[in-house]
Coordinates of C-alpha atoms in Angstrom, one line a residue:
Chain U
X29 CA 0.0 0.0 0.0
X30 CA 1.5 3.4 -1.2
X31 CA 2.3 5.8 1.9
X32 CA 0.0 9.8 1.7
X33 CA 2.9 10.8 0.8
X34 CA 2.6 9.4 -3.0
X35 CA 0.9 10.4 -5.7
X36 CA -2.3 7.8 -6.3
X37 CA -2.5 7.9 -10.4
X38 CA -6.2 6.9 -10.2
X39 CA -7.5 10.2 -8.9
X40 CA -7.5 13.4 -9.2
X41 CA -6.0 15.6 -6.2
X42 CA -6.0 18.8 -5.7
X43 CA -3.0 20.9 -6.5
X44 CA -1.4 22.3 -3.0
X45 CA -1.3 26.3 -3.4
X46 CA 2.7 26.6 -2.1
X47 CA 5.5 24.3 -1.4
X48 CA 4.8 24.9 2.1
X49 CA 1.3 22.8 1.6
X50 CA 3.1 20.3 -0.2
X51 CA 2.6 16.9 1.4
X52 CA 2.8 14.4 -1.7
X53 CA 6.7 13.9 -2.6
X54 CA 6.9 16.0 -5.9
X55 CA 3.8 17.1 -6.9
X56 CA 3.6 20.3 -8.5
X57 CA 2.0 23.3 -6.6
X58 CA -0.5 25.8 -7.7
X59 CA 2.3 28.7 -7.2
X60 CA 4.7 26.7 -9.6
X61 CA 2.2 26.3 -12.2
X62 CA 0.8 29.6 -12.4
X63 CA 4.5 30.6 -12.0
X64 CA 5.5 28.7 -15.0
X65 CA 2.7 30.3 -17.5
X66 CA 4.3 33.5 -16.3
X67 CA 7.5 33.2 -16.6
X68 CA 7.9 30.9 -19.7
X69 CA 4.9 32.8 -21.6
X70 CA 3.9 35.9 -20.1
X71 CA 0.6 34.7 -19.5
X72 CA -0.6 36.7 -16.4
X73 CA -1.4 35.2 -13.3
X74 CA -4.9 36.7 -13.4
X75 CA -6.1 34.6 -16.0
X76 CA -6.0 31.4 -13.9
X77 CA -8.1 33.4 -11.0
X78 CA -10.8 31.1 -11.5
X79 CA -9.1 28.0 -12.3
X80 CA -7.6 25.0 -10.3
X81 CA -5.5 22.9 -10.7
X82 CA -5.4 19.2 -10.1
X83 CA -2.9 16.0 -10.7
X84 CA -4.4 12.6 -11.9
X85 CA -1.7 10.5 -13.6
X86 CA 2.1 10.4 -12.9
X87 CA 2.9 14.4 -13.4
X88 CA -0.3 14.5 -15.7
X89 CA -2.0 18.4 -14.5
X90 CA -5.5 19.5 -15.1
X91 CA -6.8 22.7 -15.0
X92 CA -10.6 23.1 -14.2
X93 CA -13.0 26.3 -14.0
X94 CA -14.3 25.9 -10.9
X95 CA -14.0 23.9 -7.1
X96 CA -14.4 20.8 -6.1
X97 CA -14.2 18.5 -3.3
X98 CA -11.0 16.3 -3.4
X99 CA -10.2 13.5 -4.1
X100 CA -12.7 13.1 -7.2
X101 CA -12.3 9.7 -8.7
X102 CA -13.7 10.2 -12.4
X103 CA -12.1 9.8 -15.7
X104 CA -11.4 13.5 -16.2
X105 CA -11.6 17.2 -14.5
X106 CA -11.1 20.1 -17.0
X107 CA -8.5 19.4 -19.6
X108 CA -5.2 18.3 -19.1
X109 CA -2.9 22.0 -19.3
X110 CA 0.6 20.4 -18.4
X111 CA 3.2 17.2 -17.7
X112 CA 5.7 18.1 -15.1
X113 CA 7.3 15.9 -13.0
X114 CA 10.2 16.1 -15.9
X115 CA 13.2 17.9 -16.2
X116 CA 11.2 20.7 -18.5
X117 CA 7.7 21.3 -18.1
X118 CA 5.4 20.8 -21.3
X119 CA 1.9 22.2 -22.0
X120 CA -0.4 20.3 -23.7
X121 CA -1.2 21.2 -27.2
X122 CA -4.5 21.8 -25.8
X123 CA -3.8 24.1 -23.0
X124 CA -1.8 26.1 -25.5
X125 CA -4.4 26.6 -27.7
X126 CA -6.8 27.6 -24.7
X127 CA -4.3 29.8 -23.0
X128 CA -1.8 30.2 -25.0
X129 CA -3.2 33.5 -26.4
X130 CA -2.3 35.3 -23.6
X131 CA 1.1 34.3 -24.4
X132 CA 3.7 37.0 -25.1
X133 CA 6.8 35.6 -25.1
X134 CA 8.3 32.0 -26.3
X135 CA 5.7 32.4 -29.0
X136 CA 6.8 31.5 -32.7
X137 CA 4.7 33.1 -35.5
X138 CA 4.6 31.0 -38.1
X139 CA 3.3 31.8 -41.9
X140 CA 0.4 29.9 -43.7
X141 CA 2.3 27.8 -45.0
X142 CA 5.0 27.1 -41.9
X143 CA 1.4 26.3 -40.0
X144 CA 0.2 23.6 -42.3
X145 CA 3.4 21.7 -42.1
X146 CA 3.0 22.0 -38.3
X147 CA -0.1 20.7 -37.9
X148 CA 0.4 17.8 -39.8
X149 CA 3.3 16.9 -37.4
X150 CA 6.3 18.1 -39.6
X151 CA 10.1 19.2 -38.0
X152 CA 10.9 22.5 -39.7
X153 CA 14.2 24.5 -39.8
X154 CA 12.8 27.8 -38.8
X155 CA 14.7 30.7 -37.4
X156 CA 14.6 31.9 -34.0
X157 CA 16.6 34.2 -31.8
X158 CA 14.7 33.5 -28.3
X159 CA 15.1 30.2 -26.2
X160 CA 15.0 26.9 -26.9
X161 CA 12.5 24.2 -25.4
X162 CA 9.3 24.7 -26.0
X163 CA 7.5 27.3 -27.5
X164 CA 3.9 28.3 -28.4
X165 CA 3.6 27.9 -32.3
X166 CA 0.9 30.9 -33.5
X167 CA -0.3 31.8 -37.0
X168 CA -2.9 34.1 -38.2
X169 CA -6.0 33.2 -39.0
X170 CA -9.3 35.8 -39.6
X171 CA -6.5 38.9 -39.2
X172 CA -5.6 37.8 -35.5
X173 CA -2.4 35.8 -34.1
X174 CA -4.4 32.1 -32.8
X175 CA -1.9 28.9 -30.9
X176 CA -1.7 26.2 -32.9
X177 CA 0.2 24.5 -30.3
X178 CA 3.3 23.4 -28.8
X179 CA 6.6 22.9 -30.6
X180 CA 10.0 21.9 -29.3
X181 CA 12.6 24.4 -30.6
X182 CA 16.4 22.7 -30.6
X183 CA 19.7 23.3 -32.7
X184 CA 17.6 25.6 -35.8
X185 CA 14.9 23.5 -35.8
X186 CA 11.0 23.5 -34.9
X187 CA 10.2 20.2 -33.7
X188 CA 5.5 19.7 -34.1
X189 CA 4.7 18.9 -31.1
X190 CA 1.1 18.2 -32.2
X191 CA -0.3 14.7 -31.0
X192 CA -0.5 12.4 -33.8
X193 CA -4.6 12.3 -33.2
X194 CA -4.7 16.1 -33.6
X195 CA -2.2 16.2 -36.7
X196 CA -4.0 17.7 -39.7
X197 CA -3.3 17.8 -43.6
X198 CA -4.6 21.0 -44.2
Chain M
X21 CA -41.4 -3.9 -44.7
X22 CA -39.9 -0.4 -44.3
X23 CA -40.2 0.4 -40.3
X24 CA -40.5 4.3 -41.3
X25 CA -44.0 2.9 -43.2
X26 CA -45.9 2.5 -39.4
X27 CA -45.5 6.9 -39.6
X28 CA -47.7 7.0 -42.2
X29 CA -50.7 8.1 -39.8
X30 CA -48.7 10.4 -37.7
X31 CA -46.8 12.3 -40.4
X32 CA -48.7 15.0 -42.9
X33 CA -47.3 15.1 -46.6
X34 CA -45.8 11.6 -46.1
X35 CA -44.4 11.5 -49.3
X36 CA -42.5 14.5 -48.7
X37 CA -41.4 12.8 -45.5
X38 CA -40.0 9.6 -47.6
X39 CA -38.1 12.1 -49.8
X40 CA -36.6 13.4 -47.1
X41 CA -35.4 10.2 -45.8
X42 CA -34.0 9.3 -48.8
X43 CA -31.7 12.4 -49.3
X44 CA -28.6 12.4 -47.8
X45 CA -27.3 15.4 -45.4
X46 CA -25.6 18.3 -46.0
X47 CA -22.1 18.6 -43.9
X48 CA -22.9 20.9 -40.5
X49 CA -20.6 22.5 -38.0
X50 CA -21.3 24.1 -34.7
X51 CA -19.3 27.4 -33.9
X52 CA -17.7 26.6 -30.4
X53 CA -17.6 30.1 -28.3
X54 CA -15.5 28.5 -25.5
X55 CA -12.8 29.6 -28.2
X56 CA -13.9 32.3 -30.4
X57 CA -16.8 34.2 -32.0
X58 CA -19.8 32.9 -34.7
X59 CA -18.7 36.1 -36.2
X60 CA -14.6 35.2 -36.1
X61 CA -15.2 31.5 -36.8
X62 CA -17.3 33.0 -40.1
X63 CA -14.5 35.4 -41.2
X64 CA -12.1 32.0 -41.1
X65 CA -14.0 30.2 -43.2
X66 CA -14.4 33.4 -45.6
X67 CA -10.8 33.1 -45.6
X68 CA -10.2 29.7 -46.9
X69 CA -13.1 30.6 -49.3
X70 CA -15.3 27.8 -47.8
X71 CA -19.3 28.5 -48.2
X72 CA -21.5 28.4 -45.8
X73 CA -25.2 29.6 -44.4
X74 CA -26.7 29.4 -41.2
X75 CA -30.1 28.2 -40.3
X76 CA -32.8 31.0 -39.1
X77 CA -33.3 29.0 -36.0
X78 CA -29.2 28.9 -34.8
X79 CA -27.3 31.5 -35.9
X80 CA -24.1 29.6 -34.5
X81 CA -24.5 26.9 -37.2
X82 CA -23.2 26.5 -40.5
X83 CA -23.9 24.7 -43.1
X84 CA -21.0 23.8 -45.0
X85 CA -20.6 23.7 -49.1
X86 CA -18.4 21.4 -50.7
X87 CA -16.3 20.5 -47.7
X88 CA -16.4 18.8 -44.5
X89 CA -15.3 20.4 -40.9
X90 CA -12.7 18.3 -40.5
X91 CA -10.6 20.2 -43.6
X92 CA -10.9 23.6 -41.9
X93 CA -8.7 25.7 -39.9
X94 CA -11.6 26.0 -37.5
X95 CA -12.0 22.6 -36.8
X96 CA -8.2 22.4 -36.0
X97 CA -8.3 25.5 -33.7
X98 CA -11.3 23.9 -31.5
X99 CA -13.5 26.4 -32.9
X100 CA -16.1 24.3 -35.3
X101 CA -17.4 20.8 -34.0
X102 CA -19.3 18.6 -36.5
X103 CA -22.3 18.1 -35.1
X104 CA -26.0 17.8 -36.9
X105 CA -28.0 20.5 -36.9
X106 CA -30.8 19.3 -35.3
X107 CA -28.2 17.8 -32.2
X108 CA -27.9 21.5 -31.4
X109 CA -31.6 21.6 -30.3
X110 CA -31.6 19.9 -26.8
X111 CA -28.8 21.7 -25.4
X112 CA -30.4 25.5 -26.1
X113 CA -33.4 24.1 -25.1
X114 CA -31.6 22.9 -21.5
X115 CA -30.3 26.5 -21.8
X116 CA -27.5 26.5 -19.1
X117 CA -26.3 29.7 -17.4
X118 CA -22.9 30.2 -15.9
X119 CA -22.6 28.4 -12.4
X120 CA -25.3 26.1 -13.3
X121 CA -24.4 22.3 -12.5
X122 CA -25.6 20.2 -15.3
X123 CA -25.9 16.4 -15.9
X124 CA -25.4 15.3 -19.4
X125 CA -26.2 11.7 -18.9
X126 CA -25.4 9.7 -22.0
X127 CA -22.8 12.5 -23.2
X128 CA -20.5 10.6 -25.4
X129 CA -18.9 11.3 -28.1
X130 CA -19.7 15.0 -26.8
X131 CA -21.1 16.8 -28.9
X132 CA -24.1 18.2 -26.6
X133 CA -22.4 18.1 -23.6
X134 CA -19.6 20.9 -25.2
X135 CA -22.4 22.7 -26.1
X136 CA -23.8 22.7 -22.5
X137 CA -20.7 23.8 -21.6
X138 CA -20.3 26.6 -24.2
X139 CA -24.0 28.1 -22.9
X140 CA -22.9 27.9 -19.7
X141 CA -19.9 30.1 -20.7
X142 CA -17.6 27.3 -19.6
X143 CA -18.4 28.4 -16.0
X144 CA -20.2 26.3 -13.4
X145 CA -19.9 22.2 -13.8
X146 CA -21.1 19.5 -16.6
X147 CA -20.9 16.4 -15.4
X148 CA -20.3 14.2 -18.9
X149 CA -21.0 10.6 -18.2
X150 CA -21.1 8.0 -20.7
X151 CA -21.1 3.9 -20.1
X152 CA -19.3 3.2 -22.9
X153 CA -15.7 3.6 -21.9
X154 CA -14.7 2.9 -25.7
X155 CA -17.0 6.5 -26.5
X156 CA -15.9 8.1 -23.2
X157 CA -12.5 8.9 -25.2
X158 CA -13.8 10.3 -28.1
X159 CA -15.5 12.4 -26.0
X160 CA -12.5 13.6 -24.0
X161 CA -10.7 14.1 -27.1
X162 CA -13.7 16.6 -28.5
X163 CA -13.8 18.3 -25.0
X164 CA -10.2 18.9 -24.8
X165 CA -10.0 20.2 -28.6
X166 CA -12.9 22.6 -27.6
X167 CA -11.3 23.9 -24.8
X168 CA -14.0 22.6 -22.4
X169 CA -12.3 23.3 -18.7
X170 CA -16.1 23.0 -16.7
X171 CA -16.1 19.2 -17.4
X172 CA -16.1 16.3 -14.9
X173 CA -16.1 13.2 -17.0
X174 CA -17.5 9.9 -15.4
X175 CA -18.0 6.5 -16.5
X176 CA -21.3 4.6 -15.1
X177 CA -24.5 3.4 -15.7
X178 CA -26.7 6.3 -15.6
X179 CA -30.0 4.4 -14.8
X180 CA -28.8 4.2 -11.3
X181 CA -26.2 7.2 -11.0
X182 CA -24.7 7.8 -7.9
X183 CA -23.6 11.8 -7.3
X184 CA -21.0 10.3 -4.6
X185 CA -17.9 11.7 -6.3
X186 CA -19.4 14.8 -6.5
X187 CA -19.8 17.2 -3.2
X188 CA -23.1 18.3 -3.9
X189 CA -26.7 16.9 -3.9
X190 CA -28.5 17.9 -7.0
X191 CA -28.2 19.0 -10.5
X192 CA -29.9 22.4 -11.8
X193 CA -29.9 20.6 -15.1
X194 CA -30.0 17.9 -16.8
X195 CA -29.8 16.9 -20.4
X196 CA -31.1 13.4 -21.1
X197 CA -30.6 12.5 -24.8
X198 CA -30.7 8.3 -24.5
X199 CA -29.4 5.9 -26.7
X200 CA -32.3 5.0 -29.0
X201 CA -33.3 3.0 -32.4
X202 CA -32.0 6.1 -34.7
X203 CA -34.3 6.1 -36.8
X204 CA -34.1 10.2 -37.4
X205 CA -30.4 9.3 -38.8
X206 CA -31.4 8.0 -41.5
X207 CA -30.1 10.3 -43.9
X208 CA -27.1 10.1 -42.3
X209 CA -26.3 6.9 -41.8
X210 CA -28.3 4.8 -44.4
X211 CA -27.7 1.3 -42.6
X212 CA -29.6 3.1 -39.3
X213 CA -32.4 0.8 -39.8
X214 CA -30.8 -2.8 -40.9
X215 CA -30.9 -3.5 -37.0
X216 CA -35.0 -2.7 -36.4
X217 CA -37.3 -4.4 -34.3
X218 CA -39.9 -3.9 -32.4
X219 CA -38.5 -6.1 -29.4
X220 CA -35.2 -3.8 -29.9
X221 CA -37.4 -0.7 -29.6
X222 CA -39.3 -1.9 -26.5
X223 CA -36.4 -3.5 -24.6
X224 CA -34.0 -0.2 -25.5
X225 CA -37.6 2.1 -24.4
X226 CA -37.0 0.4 -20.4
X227 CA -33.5 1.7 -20.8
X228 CA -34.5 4.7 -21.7
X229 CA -36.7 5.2 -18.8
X230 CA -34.9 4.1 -16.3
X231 CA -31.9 6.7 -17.4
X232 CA -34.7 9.5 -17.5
X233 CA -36.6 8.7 -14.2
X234 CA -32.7 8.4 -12.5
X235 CA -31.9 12.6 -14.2
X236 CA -35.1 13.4 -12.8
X237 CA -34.4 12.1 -9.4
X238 CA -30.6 14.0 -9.4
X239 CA -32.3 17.2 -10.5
X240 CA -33.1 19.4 -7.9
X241 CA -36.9 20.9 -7.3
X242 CA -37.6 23.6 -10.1
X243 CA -34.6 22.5 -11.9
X244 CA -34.9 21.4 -15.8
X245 CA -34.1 18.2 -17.4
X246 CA -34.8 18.0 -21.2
X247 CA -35.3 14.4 -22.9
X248 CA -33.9 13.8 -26.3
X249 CA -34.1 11.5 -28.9
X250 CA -33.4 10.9 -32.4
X251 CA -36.3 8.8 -33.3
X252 CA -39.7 8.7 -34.3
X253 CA -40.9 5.9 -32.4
X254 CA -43.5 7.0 -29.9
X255 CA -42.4 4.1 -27.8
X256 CA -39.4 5.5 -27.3
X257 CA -40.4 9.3 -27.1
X258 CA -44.1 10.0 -25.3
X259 CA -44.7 6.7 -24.2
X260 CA -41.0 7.0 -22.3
X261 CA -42.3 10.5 -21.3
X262 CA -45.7 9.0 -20.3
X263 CA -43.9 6.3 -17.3
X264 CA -41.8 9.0 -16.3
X265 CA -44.4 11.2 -15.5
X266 CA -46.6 8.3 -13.5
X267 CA -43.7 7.8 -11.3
X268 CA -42.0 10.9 -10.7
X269 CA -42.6 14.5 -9.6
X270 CA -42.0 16.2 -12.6
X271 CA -44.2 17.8 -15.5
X272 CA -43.4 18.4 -19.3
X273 CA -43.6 22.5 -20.0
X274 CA -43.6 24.2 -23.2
X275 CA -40.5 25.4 -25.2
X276 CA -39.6 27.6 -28.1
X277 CA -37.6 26.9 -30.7
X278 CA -37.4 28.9 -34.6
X279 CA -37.4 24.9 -36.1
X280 CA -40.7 24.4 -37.6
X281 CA -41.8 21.2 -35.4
X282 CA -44.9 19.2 -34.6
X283 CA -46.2 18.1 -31.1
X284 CA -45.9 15.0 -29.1
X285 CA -48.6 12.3 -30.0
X286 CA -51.1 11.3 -27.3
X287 CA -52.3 8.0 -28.6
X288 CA -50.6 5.8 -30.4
X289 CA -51.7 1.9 -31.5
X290 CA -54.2 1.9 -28.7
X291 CA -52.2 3.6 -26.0
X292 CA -52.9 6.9 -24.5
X293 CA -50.7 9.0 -23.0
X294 CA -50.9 12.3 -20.1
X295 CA -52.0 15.2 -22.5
X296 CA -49.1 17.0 -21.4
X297 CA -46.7 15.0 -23.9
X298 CA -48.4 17.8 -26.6
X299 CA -45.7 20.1 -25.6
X300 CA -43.3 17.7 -26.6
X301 CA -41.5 18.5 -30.4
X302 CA -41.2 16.0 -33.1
X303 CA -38.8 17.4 -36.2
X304 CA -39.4 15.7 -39.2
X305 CA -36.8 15.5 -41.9
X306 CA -38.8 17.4 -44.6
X307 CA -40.5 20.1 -42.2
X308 CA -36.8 22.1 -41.6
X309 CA -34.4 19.4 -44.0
X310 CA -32.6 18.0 -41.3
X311 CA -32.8 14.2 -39.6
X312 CA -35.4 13.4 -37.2
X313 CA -35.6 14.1 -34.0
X314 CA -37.5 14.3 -30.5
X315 CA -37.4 16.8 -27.9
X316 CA -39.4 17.3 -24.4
X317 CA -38.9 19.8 -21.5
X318 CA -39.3 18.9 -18.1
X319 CA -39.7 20.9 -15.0
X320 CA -38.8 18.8 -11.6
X321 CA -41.4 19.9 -8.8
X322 CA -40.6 20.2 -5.4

């Protein structure tokens, strides 16, 4: 029998706000996450006000509009928004597209064309003076910037990060 | 025999009806505004010169020409979900507000539940629950692409649903649209009816009820719960409507809706049913060209 102090994949727990709260070894807390949005992205803090967050899975972390009792065994809460429990945090390509919006830096614009060969899963040599890891892949579409997604940038390159279910020939 | 034939007596300009049938459907998208605007979603599609309408009744429909949703931009951005356009009648006539905690009991693949969601503004709870765990992950996939973030997904029968997961007693709303004998997806799916019998319709009619009385029971007093199908058979639609009224404290109330529609039948081969099932819609396939379909308010008493 796994000790409290273990994540318990089956369910979904509630985030703990601070490090201080903390009393599963390594989850993520709701300061870190909101934290990373910021930091990584820009995206304010403000726009998770009315969100929380939740692990069910190894690392797997949900965001949902709105509270809830915990623990909540279901199959889902929200929509899965990032994996941590990994050296570099990844957001889904989901969460991108529903935050990543608010994003104003580590995002890549990418032309019509660059965006069809992302979305159907394609590595691209695209330049880039920012950081590497990964980044929020935008185009425009209807005269505004929209997230396609997440892609991996390393050594010159654009790596689609785009699930294989979500991949699109466009 | 054609099973559509027994409609004959129900349905006026029958002919017009068996043309219908036979037609297939045009390709229709719903504009999800968890992640844009009808109005942005419409400039896209101007964009990649893809034409569209939209019906009267739902301005945040279109009707695609030439193409399916799949091949747009929109689809891809979470912003059009394929869905017929007579599916996008039960959810407006649930009509969710933000905060409202909604029951979508047979939700999968999703389609209705994200549109709860979307009326709701994506704020308040929709508990999506499906028994078939195979049809619960298409309907997390279409939830995640849409951006849904009010969803609690569960996996049971919903005949006998238990809220124990959940720390609250009662659902506002509920949105009951059963599994059924399909017949109004005809022009859809052409083999919808290779499967008909009556024993199927009567032994999947106890299903349904059961899954209707159990909504009306986890719906709180003055709450609504709106019972869908997309069939014609009344055995399956007032007769359904009819138990569920015996048993429970509930009544069936009118609704509005811009689809032209006919009312609920009150006897049918020798059975009558409460008077109240008038206020129920039928949607014939020639009346608005769509598929068939069956809608009823209820309002849970106290």
């Amino acid at each position: 029998m796994s000790g409290s102090n273990e994540n318990d994949g089956s369910r979904f727990d509630r985030l703990p706000a601070t490090a201080a709260d903390r009393s599963v070894d390594g989850r993520a807390t709701r300061e870190e996450v909101v934290a990373f949005w910021h930091d990584r992205y820009g995206v304010s803090p403000t726009v998770f006000d009315e969100y929380t967050f939740w692990e069910k899975g190894a690392g797997k972390v949900w965001a949902f509009a709105g509270e809830m009792g915990e623990p909540v065994e279901i199959e889902a809460l929200g929509m899965t928004c990032l994996r941590t429990r990994q050296e570099h945090w990844k957001p889904t390509t989901d969460a991108a597209q529903r935050f990543g919006g608010h994003a104003t830096e580590n995002v890549i614009d990418l032309t019509r064309d660059e965006a069809r060969r992302f979305v159907a899963g394609e590595d691209q040599a695209i330049e880039w003076d920012g950081d590497w890891g990964y980044l929020v892949a935008a185009h425009d579409v209807a005269d505004e910037p929209e997230p396609l997604g997440v892609g991996l940038y390393l050594h010159d390159e654009l790596r689609s990060q785009i699930p294989k279910g979500r991949q699109r020939d466009l | 025999m054609d099973p559509l034939d027994r409609y004959e007596p129900l349905v006026d300009d029958f002919a017009a009806f068996r043309a219908a049938c036979e037609r297939p459907l045009g390709h229709v998208a719903r504009v999800n505004t968890i992640k844009t605007s009808v109005e942005r979603a419409k400039r896209a599609l101007d964009e990649e010169g893809v034409e569209f309408e939209s019906p009267d009744w739902h301005p945040g429909l279109v009707k695609l020409d030439g193409t399916t949703t799949g091949r747009t931009w929109g689809a891809f951005h979470g912003w059009l979900h394929g869905q017929e356009e007579v599916s996008a009648l039960p959810a407006t006539v649930c009509d969710p507000k933000p905060g409202d905690r909604v029951f979508a009991a047979c939700a999968a693949p999703g389609g209705k539940a994200t549109q709860l969601a979307a009326l709701a503004d994506d704020r308040g709870l929709v508990v999506a629950n499906d028994r078939n765990l195979g049809r619960l992950s298409a309907l997390r996939f279409n939830a995640e692409r849409l951006g849904v973030t009010s969803m609690a997904v569960t996996n049971r029968d919903a005949g006998n649903y238990s809220l124990a997961p959940f720390d609250f007693e009662a659902f506002d709303r509920a949105l009951v649209d059963v599994p059924c004998s399909c017949e109004g997806t005809i022009r859809k799916n052409p083999d919808a009816l290779d499967e008909w019998s009556l024993q199927r319709i009567e032994s999947i009619a106890g299903t349904q009820q059961s899954i209707l009385q159990r909504a009306v029971q986890a719906t709180k007093s003055g709450g609504t719960v709106v019972y869908s199908t997309c069939t014609f058979a009344p055995e399956e639609n007032e007769a359904v409507l009819d138990a569920v009224l015996d048993g429970e404290n509930c009544r069936v109330v009118e609704f509005e809706c811009g689809l032209e529609t006919r009312s609920g039948i009150t006897e049918w081969e020798g059975e009558h049913f409460d008077s109240s099932v008038e206020r129920a819609k039928r949607v014939y396939p020639h009346l608005n060209d769509t598929g068939g379909f069956f809608c009823a308010k209820l309002e849970v008493a106290g």
